[in-house]
Coordinates of C-alpha atoms and ligand atoms in Angstrom, one line a residue:
M1088 CA -30.5 -0.2 15.4
T1089 CA -27.4 -1.8 14.0
I1090 CA -24.1 0.0 13.9
S1091 CA -22.4 0.6 10.5
R1092 CA -18.8 1.2 9.7
I1093 CA -17.6 4.8 9.4
K1094 CA -18.1 6.3 5.9
G1095 CA -14.8 6.1 4.0
T1096 CA -13.6 2.9 5.8
N1097 CA -13.8 -0.7 4.6
D1098 CA -14.2 -4.2 6.0
I1099 CA -11.8 -6.5 4.2
L1100 CA -13.4 -10.0 4.2
P1101 CA -11.6 -13.3 4.0
Q1102 CA -11.7 -13.7 0.2
A1103 CA -10.4 -10.2 -0.4
A1104 CA -7.9 -10.4 2.4
A1105 CA -6.3 -13.3 0.6
G1106 CA -5.7 -11.0 -2.3
W1107 CA -4.3 -8.4 0.1
R1108 CA -1.9 -11.0 1.6
A1109 CA -0.7 -12.0 -1.9
V1110 CA 0.0 -8.4 -2.8
E1111 CA 1.7 -7.7 0.5
A1112 CA 3.8 -10.9 0.0
L1113 CA 4.9 -9.6 -3.4
L1114 CA 5.8 -6.2 -1.9
R1115 CA 7.9 -7.8 0.8
Q1116 CA 9.6 -10.0 -1.7
I1117 CA 10.5 -7.0 -3.9
C1118 CA 11.8 -5.1 -0.8
R1119 CA 14.0 -8.1 0.1
E1120 CA 15.4 -8.1 -3.5
F1121 CA 16.0 -4.3 -3.3
G1122 CA 17.5 -4.4 0.2
Y1123 CA 14.8 -2.5 2.2
G1124 CA 14.0 -3.5 5.8
E1125 CA 10.6 -3.2 7.4
I1126 CA 9.7 -0.5 9.9
R1127 CA 6.4 -0.4 11.8
T1128 CA 5.7 3.0 13.5
P1129 CA 2.7 3.8 15.7
V1130 CA -0.6 4.8 14.0
F1131 CA -0.8 7.9 16.2
E1132 CA 1.8 10.5 16.9
E1133 CA 2.1 14.0 18.4
T1134 CA 0.2 16.4 16.1
E1135 CA 3.2 18.6 15.9
L1136 CA 5.1 15.9 14.0
F1137 CA 2.8 16.3 11.0
Q1138 CA 2.5 20.1 11.4
R1139 CA 6.2 20.4 11.1
G1140 CA 6.8 17.4 8.8
V1141 CA 4.0 17.6 6.3
G1142 CA 3.6 21.3 6.5
E1143 CA 1.2 23.8 8.1
T1144 CA -0.2 25.1 4.8
T1145 CA -1.0 21.7 3.2
D1146 CA -4.5 20.4 2.8
I1147 CA -3.6 17.4 4.8
V1148 CA -2.7 19.4 7.9
Q1149 CA -5.3 22.2 7.5
K1150 CA -8.3 20.0 6.7
E1151 CA -7.7 16.3 6.7
M1152 CA -6.2 15.2 10.0
Y1153 CA -8.0 13.1 12.6
T1154 CA -6.7 15.0 15.6
F1155 CA -7.8 14.5 19.2
T1156 CA -6.8 15.4 22.7
D1157 CA -5.8 12.5 24.9
R1158 CA -6.5 12.1 28.6
G1159 CA -3.3 13.9 29.4
G1160 CA -4.3 16.9 27.4
R1161 CA -1.8 16.2 24.5
S1162 CA -2.8 16.8 20.9
L1163 CA -2.4 13.5 19.0
T1164 CA -3.1 12.7 15.4
L1165 CA -3.8 9.5 13.5
R1166 CA -1.1 9.3 10.9
P1167 CA -2.2 10.7 7.5
E1168 CA 1.0 9.4 6.0
N1169 CA 4.2 7.6 7.1
T1170 CA 7.1 9.7 5.9
A1171 CA 7.2 12.1 8.9
S1172 CA 6.9 9.1 11.3
A1173 CA 9.8 7.3 9.5
A1174 CA 12.0 10.4 9.7
R1175 CA 11.1 10.7 13.4
A1176 CA 11.9 7.1 14.0
Y1177 CA 15.2 7.5 12.1
L1178 CA 16.2 10.3 14.5
E1179 CA 14.8 8.8 17.7
N1180 CA 16.4 5.4 17.1
K1181 CA 19.7 7.0 16.0
L1182 CA 19.6 5.2 12.7
H1183 CA 21.9 8.0 11.5
A1184 CA 24.7 6.2 13.4
A1185 CA 24.1 3.0 11.5
A1186 CA 25.6 2.2 8.0
Q1187 CA 24.1 4.6 5.5
P1188 CA 21.9 4.7 3.6
V1189 CA 19.1 3.4 5.7
K1190 CA 16.5 1.8 3.4
L1191 CA 13.1 1.3 5.0
Y1192 CA 9.6 0.1 3.9
Y1193 CA 6.2 0.1 5.6
I1194 CA 2.7 -1.3 5.0
G1195 CA -0.2 -0.1 7.0
P1196 CA -3.3 2.0 7.4
M1197 CA -3.3 5.8 7.1
F1198 CA -6.1 8.2 8.0
R1199 CA -7.3 11.3 6.2
S1200 CA -10.7 13.0 6.8
E1201 CA -11.4 13.5 3.1
Q1202 CA -14.7 13.4 1.2
P1203 CA -15.0 9.7 0.3
Q1204 CA -15.3 8.8 -3.3
A1205 CA -14.1 6.1 -5.7
G1206 CA -10.5 5.5 -4.8
R1207 CA -10.5 7.9 -1.9
F1208 CA -11.0 6.7 1.6
R1209 CA -10.7 7.9 5.2
Q1210 CA -8.8 4.9 6.3
F1211 CA -6.7 3.6 3.4
H1212 CA -3.5 1.6 3.2
Q1213 CA -0.1 2.6 1.9
F1214 CA 3.0 0.7 1.1
G1215 CA 6.0 3.0 1.0
V1216 CA 9.7 3.1 1.1
E1217 CA 12.1 5.7 2.5
V1218 CA 15.9 6.0 1.9
F1219 CA 17.7 8.1 4.4
G1220 CA 21.3 9.3 4.0
S1221 CA 21.9 9.3 0.2
A1222 CA 21.9 12.4 -1.9
S1223 CA 22.6 10.3 -5.0
P1224 CA 20.2 10.6 -7.9
L1225 CA 20.5 6.8 -8.1
A1226 CA 18.5 6.6 -4.9
D1227 CA 15.7 8.6 -6.5
A1228 CA 15.9 6.2 -9.5
E1229 CA 16.0 3.2 -7.3
V1230 CA 12.8 4.0 -5.4
I1231 CA 11.0 4.7 -8.7
A1232 CA 12.4 1.4 -10.1
L1233 CA 11.0 -0.4 -7.1
A1234 CA 7.5 0.9 -7.7
W1235 CA 7.8 0.2 -11.4
E1236 CA 8.9 -3.4 -10.7
F1237 CA 5.9 -4.0 -8.4
Y1238 CA 3.3 -2.9 -10.9
R1239 CA 5.1 -4.9 -13.7
R1240 CA 5.1 -8.1 -11.7
L1241 CA 1.5 -7.7 -10.7
G1242 CA 0.6 -7.2 -14.3
I1243 CA -0.7 -3.7 -14.1
S1244 CA -0.1 -2.5 -17.6
S1245 CA 2.5 0.3 -17.8
P1246 CA 1.5 3.1 -15.5
E1247 CA 2.3 6.6 -16.6
L1248 CA 5.3 7.9 -14.7
R1249 CA 5.2 11.7 -14.4
L1250 CA 8.4 13.4 -13.3
N1251 CA 9.3 16.9 -12.2
S1252 CA 11.9 18.8 -10.1
V1253 CA 10.5 21.3 -7.5
G1254 CA 14.0 22.7 -6.8
C1255 CA 15.6 23.4 -3.5
P1256 CA 15.7 26.2 -0.9
E1257 CA 18.4 27.8 -3.1
C1258 CA 16.4 28.1 -6.3
R1259 CA 12.7 27.8 -5.3
P1260 CA 12.3 31.3 -4.0
A1261 CA 13.2 32.7 -7.5
H1262 CA 10.7 30.4 -9.1
K1263 CA 8.0 31.4 -6.6
E1264 CA 8.7 35.0 -7.3
A1265 CA 8.6 34.5 -11.0
L1266 CA 5.2 32.7 -10.6
R1267 CA 3.8 35.5 -8.5
E1268 CA 4.8 38.0 -11.1
F1269 CA 3.2 36.0 -13.8
L1270 CA 0.0 35.5 -11.9
K1271 CA -0.3 39.0 -10.4
P1272 CA -2.6 40.4 -13.1
S1273 CA -5.0 37.4 -12.8
L1274 CA -5.0 37.0 -9.0
A1275 CA -8.6 38.0 -8.6
K1276 CA -9.7 35.4 -11.2
L1277 CA -8.0 32.4 -9.4
C1278 CA -10.2 30.1 -7.3
P1279 CA -10.5 31.1 -3.6
T1280 CA -8.1 28.2 -2.6
C1281 CA -5.5 29.4 -5.1
Q1282 CA -5.8 33.0 -4.0
G1283 CA -4.8 31.7 -0.6
R1284 CA -1.9 29.8 -2.1
Y1285 CA -0.6 32.9 -4.0
E1286 CA 1.4 34.2 -1.0
R1287 CA 2.0 31.0 0.9
N1288 CA 2.9 28.5 -1.9
P1289 CA 2.2 29.7 -5.4
L1290 CA 3.6 26.4 -6.8
R1291 CA 0.5 24.6 -5.7
I1292 CA -1.5 26.8 -8.1
L1293 CA 0.1 24.9 -10.9
D1294 CA -1.6 21.6 -10.0
C1295 CA -5.0 23.0 -9.1
K1296 CA -7.7 20.9 -10.7
N1297 CA -9.9 23.9 -11.3
E1298 CA -10.2 24.6 -15.1
G1299 CA -10.1 28.4 -14.7
C1300 CA -6.8 28.2 -12.7
Q1301 CA -5.4 25.7 -15.2
K1302 CA -6.1 28.2 -18.0
L1303 CA -4.6 31.1 -16.1
T1304 CA -1.4 29.2 -15.4
E1305 CA -0.9 28.3 -19.1
G1306 CA 2.6 29.6 -20.1
A1307 CA 3.6 30.2 -16.5
P1308 CA 7.3 30.0 -15.8
T1309 CA 8.4 26.4 -15.2
T1310 CA 10.6 25.1 -12.4
F1311 CA 13.1 24.1 -15.1
S1312 CA 13.7 27.7 -16.0
S1313 CA 14.8 28.5 -12.5
L1314 CA 16.6 25.4 -11.2
C1315 CA 20.0 26.0 -9.8
P1316 CA 22.9 24.1 -11.4
E1317 CA 22.9 21.5 -8.7
C1318 CA 19.2 20.7 -9.0
G1319 CA 19.4 20.7 -12.8
E1320 CA 22.4 18.3 -12.7
H1321 CA 20.6 16.0 -10.2
F1322 CA 17.5 15.9 -12.3
A1323 CA 19.5 15.0 -15.4
R1324 CA 21.2 12.1 -13.6
V1325 CA 17.8 10.8 -12.4
T1326 CA 16.4 10.7 -15.9
E1327 CA 19.5 9.1 -17.3
A1328 CA 19.3 6.3 -14.7
L1329 CA 15.6 5.7 -15.5
S1330 CA 16.4 5.5 -19.2
A1331 CA 19.3 3.1 -18.4
A1332 CA 16.8 0.9 -16.6
G1333 CA 14.3 1.1 -19.4
I1334 CA 11.7 3.0 -17.4
P1335 CA 9.8 5.4 -19.6
Y1336 CA 8.8 8.8 -18.0
Q1337 CA 7.0 12.0 -18.9
L1338 CA 8.2 15.4 -17.8
D1339 CA 5.3 17.2 -16.0
Q1340 CA 6.2 20.7 -15.0
R1341 CA 2.9 21.1 -13.2
L1342 CA 3.5 18.3 -10.8
V1343 CA 4.0 19.8 -7.4
R1344 CA 2.6 17.3 -4.9
G1345 CA 0.5 18.2 -1.9
L1346 CA 3.1 17.8 0.8
D1347 CA 5.5 20.6 1.7
Y1348 CA 8.7 18.6 2.3
Y1349 CA 9.7 17.9 -1.3
T1350 CA 12.9 19.1 -2.8
K1351 CA 14.3 18.3 -6.2
T1352 CA 12.7 15.2 -7.6
A1353 CA 8.9 14.8 -7.4
F1354 CA 7.0 12.0 -9.2
E1355 CA 3.7 10.2 -9.5
M1356 CA 2.5 7.1 -11.4
L1357 CA -1.0 7.3 -12.9
S1358 CA -3.3 4.6 -14.1
A1359 CA -6.0 5.2 -16.7
G1360 CA -9.2 3.4 -15.9
I1361 CA -9.4 3.8 -12.1
G1362 CA -11.4 7.1 -12.2
A1363 CA -10.6 10.6 -11.1
Q1364 CA -8.3 9.4 -8.3
S1365 CA -5.8 8.1 -10.8
A1366 CA -2.6 8.4 -8.8
L1367 CA -1.3 4.9 -8.0
C1368 CA 1.7 6.3 -6.1
G1369 CA 3.6 9.5 -5.4
G1370 CA 6.9 10.5 -3.9
G1371 CA 10.1 12.4 -4.2
R1372 CA 13.1 13.7 -2.5
Y1373 CA 12.8 15.5 0.8
D1374 CA 16.3 16.7 1.8
G1375 CA 15.1 19.1 4.5
L1376 CA 12.7 16.9 6.5
V1377 CA 15.1 15.3 9.0
Q1378 CA 16.6 18.7 9.8
A1379 CA 13.1 20.3 10.2
L1380 CA 12.4 17.6 12.8
G1381 CA 15.6 18.6 14.8
G1382 CA 18.2 16.3 13.2
E1383 CA 21.3 16.9 11.2
A1384 CA 20.8 17.7 7.5
T1385 CA 20.1 14.3 5.9
P1386 CA 19.2 13.7 2.3
A1387 CA 16.2 11.4 1.8
V1388 CA 13.9 10.1 -0.9
G1389 CA 10.9 7.8 -1.0
F1390 CA 7.4 7.2 -2.2
A1391 CA 4.1 5.6 -1.1
L1392 CA 1.4 3.8 -3.0
G1393 CA -2.2 3.3 -2.2
L1394 CA -3.1 -0.4 -1.9
E1395 CA -6.9 0.2 -2.5
R1396 CA -5.9 1.7 -5.9
V1397 CA -3.8 -1.4 -6.7
F1398 CA -6.9 -3.5 -6.4
A1399 CA -8.9 -0.9 -8.4
A1400 CA -6.4 -1.0 -11.2
L1401 CA -6.4 -4.9 -11.2
K1402 CA -10.2 -4.9 -11.3
A1403 CA -10.2 -2.4 -14.2
Q1404 CA -8.0 -4.7 -16.1
E1405 CA -10.0 -7.7 -15.1
A1406 CA -6.7 -9.2 -13.8
E1407 CA -6.8 -11.8 -11.0
I1408 CA -4.4 -12.2 -8.2
K1409 CA -3.3 -15.8 -7.5
T1410 CA -4.2 -16.8 -4.0
E1411 CA -4.0 -20.2 -2.4
E1412 CA -6.9 -20.5 0.0
A1413 CA -8.5 -23.9 -0.7
P1414 CA -8.0 -26.5 2.1
D1415 CA -5.8 -29.5 1.2
V1416 CA -8.4 -31.9 2.5
F1417 CA -11.9 -32.0 3.9
V1418 CA -12.7 -34.6 6.7
L1419 CA -16.2 -35.9 6.4
A1420 CA -17.9 -37.7 9.2
F1421 CA -20.7 -40.1 8.4
P1422 CA -23.2 -40.3 9.9
A1423 CA -22.4 -37.0 11.6
G1424 CA -24.6 -37.8 14.6
N1425 CA -22.6 -40.9 15.5
A1426 CA -20.5 -40.0 18.6
E1427 CA -17.7 -42.5 17.8
V1428 CA -17.4 -41.4 14.2
S1429 CA -17.5 -37.8 15.1
R1430 CA -14.7 -38.3 17.7
A1431 CA -12.5 -40.2 15.2
A1432 CA -13.1 -37.6 12.5
F1433 CA -12.2 -34.8 14.9
A1434 CA -9.0 -36.7 16.0
L1435 CA -8.0 -37.3 12.4
T1436 CA -8.5 -33.6 11.6
A1437 CA -6.3 -32.6 14.5
E1438 CA -3.6 -35.1 13.4
L1439 CA -3.6 -33.9 9.8
R1440 CA -3.5 -30.2 10.9
R1441 CA -0.5 -31.0 13.2
A1442 CA 1.2 -32.5 10.1
G1443 CA 0.9 -29.0 8.5
L1444 CA -2.1 -29.7 6.2
A1445 CA -4.9 -27.2 5.7
V1446 CA -7.9 -29.2 6.9
E1447 CA -11.6 -28.4 7.0
Q1448 CA -14.3 -30.4 8.8
D1449 CA -18.0 -30.2 9.1
L1450 CA -19.2 -28.1 12.1
L1451 CA -22.9 -28.2 11.3
G1452 CA -23.7 -31.9 11.5
R1453 CA -24.7 -32.1 7.9
G1454 CA -25.5 -35.2 5.8
M1455 CA -23.1 -36.9 3.5
K1456 CA -24.3 -35.3 0.3
S1457 CA -24.3 -31.8 1.7
Q1458 CA -20.8 -32.3 3.3
L1459 CA -19.5 -33.4 -0.1
K1460 CA -21.1 -30.4 -1.8
H1461 CA -19.5 -28.1 0.8
A1462 CA -16.1 -29.7 0.3
D1463 CA -16.4 -29.1 -3.4
K1464 CA -17.4 -25.5 -2.9
L1465 CA -14.3 -25.0 -0.7
G1466 CA -12.2 -26.4 -3.5
A1467 CA -10.7 -29.3 -1.4
P1468 CA -8.9 -31.7 -3.8
H1469 CA -9.3 -34.6 -1.3
V1470 CA -12.0 -35.7 1.0
V1471 CA -11.4 -38.3 3.8
I1472 CA -14.7 -40.0 4.7
V1473 CA -14.7 -41.3 8.2
G1474 CA -17.6 -43.8 8.0
E1475 CA -19.1 -46.0 10.7
R1476 CA -18.5 -49.2 8.7
E1477 CA -14.9 -48.4 7.6
L1478 CA -14.0 -47.3 11.0
A1479 CA -14.9 -50.7 12.5
E1480 CA -12.0 -52.0 10.2
N1481 CA -9.7 -49.1 11.1
Q1482 CA -10.1 -47.8 7.6
V1483 CA -11.4 -44.6 5.9
L1484 CA -12.4 -43.7 2.4
L1485 CA -10.1 -41.4 0.5
R1486 CA -11.9 -39.5 -2.3
E1487 CA -10.2 -37.7 -5.1
M1488 CA -12.6 -34.9 -5.9
A1489 CA -11.4 -34.2 -9.5
R1490 CA -11.9 -37.7 -10.7
G1491 CA -14.8 -38.5 -8.3
E1492 CA -13.0 -41.8 -7.3
Q1493 CA -12.6 -43.2 -3.9
R1494 CA -10.7 -46.1 -2.3
A1495 CA -10.4 -47.5 1.2
V1496 CA -7.1 -46.9 3.0
P1497 CA -5.9 -47.8 6.6
I1498 CA -6.6 -44.9 8.9
S1499 CA -2.9 -45.1 10.1
E1500 CA -1.7 -44.3 6.5
V1501 CA -3.9 -41.4 5.5
R1502 CA -1.5 -38.8 6.8
E1503 CA 1.4 -40.1 4.8
I1504 CA -0.7 -40.5 1.6
L1505 CA -2.0 -36.9 1.9
L1506 CA 1.4 -35.5 2.7
T1507 CA 2.9 -37.2 -0.3
S1508 CA 0.2 -35.9 -2.6
A1509 CA 0.3 -32.4 -1.2
T1510 CA 4.0 -32.0 -2.1
Ligands
LIG70 P1 0.5 11.0 -1.2 O1 0.6 11.4 -2.6 O2 -0.3 11.8 -0.2 O3 2.0 10.9 -0.6 O4 0.0 9.5 -1.1 C1 0.6 8.4 -1.8 C2 -0.5 7.5 -2.4 O5 -1.4 7.1 -1.4 C3 -1.4 8.2 -3.4 O6 -0.8 8.2 -4.7 C4 -2.6 7.2 -3.4 O7 -2.4 6.1 -4.2 C5 -2.7 6.9 -1.9 N1 -3.7 7.7 -1.2 C6 -3.5 8.9 -0.7 N2 -4.6 9.4 -0.1 C7 -5.6 8.4 -0.3 C8 -6.9 8.2 0.1 N3 -7.6 9.2 0.8 N4 -7.6 7.1 -0.2 C9 -6.9 6.1 -0.9 N5 -5.6 6.2 -1.3 C10 -4.9 7.3 -1.0 C11 2.4 10.5 0.6 O8 1.6 10.1 1.5 C12 3.9 10.6 0.9 N6 4.1 10.2 2.3 C13 4.6 9.8 -0.1 C14 6.1 9.8 0.1 C15 6.9 8.9 0.8 N7 6.9 10.8 -0.3 C16 8.2 10.5 0.1 N8 8.1 9.4 0.7

């Protein structure tokens, strides 16, 4: 019996991995331009971090975490997201004592025990940014602009930016109460999940995917009707900044998000054409999280995007990512069985690699024709043929694959010739 990978996980093979590296390089480049520094946190944390950070009543904490007890009897969890870990690291490493705001980014695997389907995995990868220490609406607009710039440069045609404000501890209770009042007569008709949400978090009923619940919430009081002056003002400044940067948005008063830490701004970007799991990214402000984890009150905002969904969106648009994976040169030994030729070819390969060239060689003892075919398949623009006859005169044949032409050159000059043509 062979062993298969766990359902909802993926192997990323070399060709696809080249695309991943290109996308990651673009993300790193954009972070450099926007002034964000990389943070790498552990993939597992104390379970309590996510219970307190993401929220006890969320689907993630209630149903989706990979939680286990370690040998010391502690409850640990594979991170389902990285915001709680970033906030923990901000506190633990006293980043609040550094110059504010602290602007961080991360790229890495996250784990959620969900029902796998197109665009939804159990191990998936997120890129995300978190800004700690700024209450300015410009910080909200900056993280949105960063996501927008990434999709623009990658050539993903304008995603749809949905924007809402979920209020703050000042104004949210009034909104929750108004919602409960509105839904009271139809409580029995809500889906079982939403009946459970009625007391705990009625806002989540607004973004239930169940059609019945959607109908019942038609005309429900919106957050905007109960935002306090500060939240209202903040939201207006965010939208102004987005307009100033030429980023179109749509107000979506049903957008609540599935994590408990959000305050004020909440947003998502959607892409048509990648199926039911259409959220390319999601995020918002979370001014209470650092304090909930035991720190001083610290305003913060961020978002995360799913990398698998980036590739799905590219595929849906039949767009290609440019990768540079072909070797610069293929060193061909002929005849492969000749020990002296083989040694010389191996030595030349080593020398060229030391000079920084990407070099492939034959490892199967193939004949000339089949080695040439292989070099062509790999996309090598040059082939150096180390042949028995040429070697006797300290020469090799240098073949230009595009033109199909070859000439004899002294073996001592190959490196220089190749280096000049590679630049
Ligand atoms: P989230 O909405 O749970 O937010 O996830 C963000 C993005 O990760 C989603 O929009 C989606 O692209 C991707 N994603 C989530 N779950 C899966 C899955 N099972 N399979 C594939 N992709 C998935 C957060 O995680 C927050 N921490 C975002 C944030 C950062 N808020 C503030 N800062």
